[in-house]
Amino acid sequence: MSVKERKERERASRERLIVATARELAEQQGWDAVTTRQLAERIEYSQPVLYSHFRGKREIIGAVALEGAAEMAAAVRAATAAAHGPRERVYALARAYLDFAARNPAVYDAIFQLDGGLPYAREDTPEPLKDAFAALLESLGEVAGDGVHPGLFTEMFWASLHGLATLTRSGRLPPEDTEPRVELLVDRLAMV
C-alpha cells in the first residue's frame, strides 16, 4: 500500500468517526450540543482537523443526512421485500418509515428538518436522497391509482408519514393511536 493510499484511508476513517460521533452526540443531547469543540474533544482531534474534513456543522449535518437517508432506504426496502401483496407492502413501508423516525430522531431531523446544505427535489440532489425517495416510490407507485402520477402520490403519502412522525414525536398526537392512523392512511390514501 502506498503512502497516498494509507493517508486517504486514514482520512476516510477520520471522516466516518466525525460523522458517527456527531450522530451519537445529536441522538444523546440534541443537535445544539453538536459543536466543533465538542466533536474535537470526543474524537481527540483538534478543531482544525475537523475543519479539514467539514467546513462546519452544516456540512456535518448534511453528511449525517446522507448516511441516514441510505439507512432509511435500506430499512424500507427490507420491510417491503418481506411483505406480500400491495397492501402489506404499503403498510410495511409506513411502519418502517415511522419506526426509523422514532428510533433515529436526530438523524431524521438531519434528513428532513435541519439545513445540511443539501439540495432536495432537484437534478443535483445527492444520490442517497434520491434513493430514499425511490425506495418509497417502488411500493407506492403500484397503488397510486389510474390517472395519478406515481411520484405525486408518493410525495403525498410521504408528507402524511412525515406529519405523523413529527407530530407524534412532538407530543401533538398521542403515540397510542399510531396504529389506527397507519391503518387509516393505508386504507384511505393508498386505497389498498
Coordinates of C-alpha atoms in Angstrom, one line a residue:
M1 CA 0.0 0.0 0.0
S2 CA 1.4 3.4 -1.0
V3 CA 1.7 6.3 1.5
K4 CA -1.0 8.2 -0.5
E5 CA -3.5 5.2 -0.2
R6 CA -2.8 4.9 3.5
K7 CA -3.4 8.7 4.0
E8 CA -6.6 8.5 2.0
R9 CA -7.8 5.6 4.1
E10 CA -6.9 7.4 7.3
R11 CA -8.7 10.5 6.1
A12 CA -11.8 8.5 5.3
S13 CA -11.7 6.8 8.6
R14 CA -11.5 10.1 10.5
E15 CA -14.4 11.4 8.4
R16 CA -16.5 8.4 9.4
L17 CA -15.5 8.9 13.0
I18 CA -16.6 12.6 12.9
V19 CA -20.0 11.7 11.4
A20 CA -20.6 8.8 13.8
T21 CA -19.6 11.0 16.8
A22 CA -21.8 13.9 15.6
R23 CA -24.7 11.5 15.1
E24 CA -24.2 9.9 18.5
L25 CA -24.0 13.2 20.3
A26 CA -27.0 14.5 18.5
E27 CA -29.1 11.5 19.4
Q28 CA -28.0 11.7 23.1
Q29 CA -28.2 15.5 23.6
G30 CA -29.7 17.1 20.5
W31 CA -28.2 19.0 17.6
D32 CA -27.5 22.0 19.7
A33 CA -24.9 20.0 21.6
V34 CA -23.0 19.2 18.4
T35 CA -20.3 21.8 18.1
T36 CA -16.8 21.5 16.6
R37 CA -15.4 22.0 20.1
Q38 CA -17.4 19.1 21.5
L39 CA -16.6 16.9 18.5
A40 CA -12.9 17.7 18.7
E41 CA -12.9 16.7 22.4
R42 CA -14.8 13.5 21.8
I43 CA -12.8 12.2 18.9
E44 CA -9.5 13.6 20.3
Y45 CA -8.5 15.6 17.3
S46 CA -8.1 19.4 17.0
Q47 CA -10.7 21.6 15.6
P48 CA -8.6 22.4 12.6
V49 CA -8.6 18.7 11.8
L50 CA -12.4 18.7 11.8
Y51 CA -12.4 21.8 9.6
S52 CA -10.1 19.9 7.1
H53 CA -13.0 17.5 6.6
F54 CA -16.1 19.7 7.0
R55 CA -16.4 23.5 6.8
G56 CA -18.7 23.5 9.8
K57 CA -21.8 22.0 11.5
R58 CA -24.0 22.4 8.4
E59 CA -21.8 20.1 6.3
I60 CA -21.7 17.6 9.2
I61 CA -25.5 17.6 9.4
G62 CA -25.5 17.0 5.6
A63 CA -23.2 14.0 6.0
V64 CA -25.4 12.6 8.7
A65 CA -28.4 13.2 6.5
L66 CA -26.9 11.3 3.6
E67 CA -25.9 8.4 5.8
G68 CA -29.4 8.3 7.4
A69 CA -31.2 8.5 4.0
A70 CA -29.3 5.4 2.9
E71 CA -30.2 3.6 6.1
M72 CA -33.8 4.6 5.8
A73 CA -34.0 3.4 2.2
A74 CA -32.5 0.1 3.2
A75 CA -35.0 -0.3 6.1
V76 CA -38.0 0.5 3.8
R77 CA -36.8 -1.9 1.2
A78 CA -36.1 -4.7 3.7
A79 CA -39.6 -4.3 5.2
T80 CA -41.4 -4.2 1.9
A81 CA -39.4 -7.1 0.5
A82 CA -40.7 -9.3 3.3
A83 CA -44.4 -8.3 2.6
H84 CA -46.7 -10.0 0.2
G85 CA -49.3 -8.0 -1.8
P86 CA -49.7 -4.3 -2.3
R87 CA -51.5 -3.5 1.0
E88 CA -48.9 -5.4 3.0
R89 CA -46.1 -3.6 1.2
V90 CA -47.6 -0.2 1.8
Y91 CA -48.3 -1.0 5.4
A92 CA -44.7 -2.3 5.9
L93 CA -43.3 0.8 4.2
A94 CA -45.3 3.1 6.6
R95 CA -44.3 1.1 9.7
A96 CA -40.6 1.0 8.6
Y97 CA -40.6 4.8 7.9
L98 CA -42.2 5.6 11.2
D99 CA -40.0 3.2 13.1
F100 CA -36.9 4.7 11.6
A101 CA -38.0 8.2 12.5
A102 CA -38.8 7.1 16.1
R103 CA -35.5 5.2 16.6
N104 CA -33.3 7.9 15.0
P105 CA -34.8 11.3 15.8
A106 CA -31.6 13.3 15.4
V107 CA -30.8 11.6 12.1
Y108 CA -34.4 12.1 10.9
D109 CA -34.1 15.8 11.8
A110 CA -30.8 15.9 9.8
I111 CA -32.6 14.5 6.8
F112 CA -35.9 16.4 6.9
Q113 CA -35.7 19.3 9.3
L114 CA -32.3 20.8 9.5
D115 CA -30.2 22.7 7.0
G116 CA -27.5 20.4 5.9
G117 CA -26.8 22.3 2.7
L118 CA -28.2 19.6 0.5
P119 CA -30.4 20.2 -2.5
Y120 CA -33.7 18.4 -2.5
A121 CA -36.1 17.6 -5.4
R122 CA -33.6 18.9 -8.0
E123 CA -31.4 17.4 -10.6
D124 CA -28.3 17.8 -8.4
T125 CA -29.9 16.1 -5.4
P126 CA -27.4 13.7 -3.9
E127 CA -27.9 10.0 -4.8
P128 CA -28.8 8.8 -1.2
L129 CA -31.7 11.3 -1.0
K130 CA -32.9 10.3 -4.5
D131 CA -32.7 6.6 -3.5
A132 CA -34.6 7.2 -0.3
F133 CA -37.5 8.6 -2.3
A134 CA -37.1 5.8 -4.9
A135 CA -37.5 3.3 -2.0
L136 CA -40.9 4.8 -1.2
L137 CA -41.9 5.1 -4.9
E138 CA -41.2 1.4 -5.5
S139 CA -44.1 0.3 -3.3
L140 CA -46.3 3.4 -3.5
G141 CA -46.2 3.8 -7.3
E142 CA -48.0 0.5 -7.7
V143 CA -51.0 1.8 -5.7
A144 CA -51.2 5.3 -6.9
G145 CA -54.3 4.6 -9.0
D146 CA -55.4 5.3 -12.5
G147 CA -54.6 8.7 -13.8
V148 CA -52.5 9.6 -10.7
H149 CA -48.8 10.4 -11.2
P150 CA -46.9 7.9 -9.1
G151 CA -44.3 10.5 -8.0
L152 CA -47.0 12.9 -6.8
F153 CA -48.8 10.2 -5.0
T154 CA -45.6 9.1 -3.3
E155 CA -45.0 12.8 -2.2
M156 CA -48.4 13.0 -0.7
F157 CA -48.1 9.7 1.2
W158 CA -44.6 10.7 2.3
A159 CA -45.9 14.0 3.5
S160 CA -48.5 12.2 5.6
L161 CA -45.9 9.9 7.1
H162 CA -43.7 12.9 7.9
G163 CA -46.6 14.6 9.6
L164 CA -47.3 11.5 11.7
A165 CA -43.7 11.2 12.6
T166 CA -43.1 14.8 13.6
L167 CA -46.5 15.4 15.3
T168 CA -46.2 12.2 17.3
R169 CA -42.7 12.9 18.4
S170 CA -43.6 16.5 19.5
G171 CA -46.5 15.2 21.6
R172 CA -49.1 16.8 19.4
L173 CA -50.5 13.3 18.5
P174 CA -50.8 10.6 21.2
P175 CA -48.5 7.7 20.3
E176 CA -51.0 5.1 21.3
D177 CA -53.1 5.9 18.3
T178 CA -50.3 5.4 15.8
E179 CA -51.5 2.0 14.5
P180 CA -55.0 3.2 13.7
R181 CA -53.6 6.2 11.9
V182 CA -51.3 4.0 9.8
E183 CA -54.3 1.7 9.0
L184 CA -56.4 4.7 8.0
L185 CA -53.6 6.1 5.9
V186 CA -53.0 2.8 4.1
D187 CA -56.7 2.0 3.6
R188 CA -57.9 5.5 2.6
L189 CA -55.0 7.3 1.0
A190 CA -53.4 4.2 -0.7
M191 CA -56.9 2.6 -1.0
V192 CA -55.5 -0.9 -0.9

